[in-house]
XYZ file of C-alpha atoms in Angstrom:
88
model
C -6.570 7.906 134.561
C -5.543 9.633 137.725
C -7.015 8.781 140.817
C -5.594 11.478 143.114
C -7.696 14.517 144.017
C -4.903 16.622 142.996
C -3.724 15.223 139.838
C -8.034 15.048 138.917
C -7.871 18.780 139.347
C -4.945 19.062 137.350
C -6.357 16.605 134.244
C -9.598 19.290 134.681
C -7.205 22.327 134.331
C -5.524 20.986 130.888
C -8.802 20.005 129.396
C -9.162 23.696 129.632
C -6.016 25.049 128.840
C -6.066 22.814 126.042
C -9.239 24.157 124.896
C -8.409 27.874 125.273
C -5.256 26.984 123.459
C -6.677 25.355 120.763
C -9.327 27.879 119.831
C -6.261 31.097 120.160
C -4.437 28.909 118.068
C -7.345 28.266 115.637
C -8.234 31.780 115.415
C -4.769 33.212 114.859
C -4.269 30.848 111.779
C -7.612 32.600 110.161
C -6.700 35.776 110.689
C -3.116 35.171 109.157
C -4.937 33.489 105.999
C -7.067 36.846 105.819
C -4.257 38.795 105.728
C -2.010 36.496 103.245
C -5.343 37.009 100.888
C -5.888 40.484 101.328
C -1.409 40.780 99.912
C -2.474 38.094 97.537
C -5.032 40.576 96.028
C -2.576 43.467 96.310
C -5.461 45.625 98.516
C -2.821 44.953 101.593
C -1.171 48.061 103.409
C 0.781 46.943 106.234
C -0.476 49.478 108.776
C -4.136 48.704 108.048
C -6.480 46.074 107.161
C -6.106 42.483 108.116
C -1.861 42.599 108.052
C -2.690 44.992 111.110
C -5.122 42.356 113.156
C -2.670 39.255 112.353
C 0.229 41.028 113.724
C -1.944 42.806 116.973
C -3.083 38.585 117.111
C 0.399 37.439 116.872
C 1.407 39.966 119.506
C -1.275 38.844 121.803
C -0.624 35.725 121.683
C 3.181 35.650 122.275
C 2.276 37.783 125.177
C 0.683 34.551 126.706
C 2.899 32.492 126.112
C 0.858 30.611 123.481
C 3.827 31.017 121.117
C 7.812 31.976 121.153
C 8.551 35.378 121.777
C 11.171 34.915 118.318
C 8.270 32.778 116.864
C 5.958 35.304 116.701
C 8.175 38.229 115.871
C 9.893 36.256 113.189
C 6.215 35.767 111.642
C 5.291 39.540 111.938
C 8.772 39.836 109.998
C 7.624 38.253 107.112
C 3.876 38.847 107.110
C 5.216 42.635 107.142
C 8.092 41.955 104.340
C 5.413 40.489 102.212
C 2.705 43.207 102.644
C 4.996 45.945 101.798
C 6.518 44.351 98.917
C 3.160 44.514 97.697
C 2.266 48.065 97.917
C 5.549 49.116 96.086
């Protein structure tokens, strides 16, 4: 365990970041299982619905800096490639 005031403050700051992270991270994975469903049931359009929050999500959360800037956009890719597959 750290014993320096500093590097206390710091363990206190990653608890959390940690935490923040975790529950971004936590919420992004639901809303990209909502939106898998929704294609799975063939109700998806990929300018509406739940495609549209997962990628606004995935957007957001590239922006900071919770995930990879090709990460994320390679994800929209497919969650996008999928939904519109469906709708033809």
């Amino acid at each position: 365990m750290a014993n320096h005031p500093s590097a206390l403050k710091r363990h206190r700051q990653s608890l959390k970041k940690n935490a923040r992270n975790r529950s971004a991270r936590s919420a992004l994975a639901t809303q990209i299982k909502k939106a898998r469903a929704e294609i799975t049931n063939n109700s998806a359009k990929p300018d509406a619905g739940e495609v549209r929050n997962a990628v606004a999500l995935l957007a957001k959360t590239m922006g900071k800096g919770l995930m990879h800037k090709k990460t994320a956009s390679r994800r929209i890719s497919r969650l996008m490639k999928q939904a519109s597959s469906k709708v033809n």
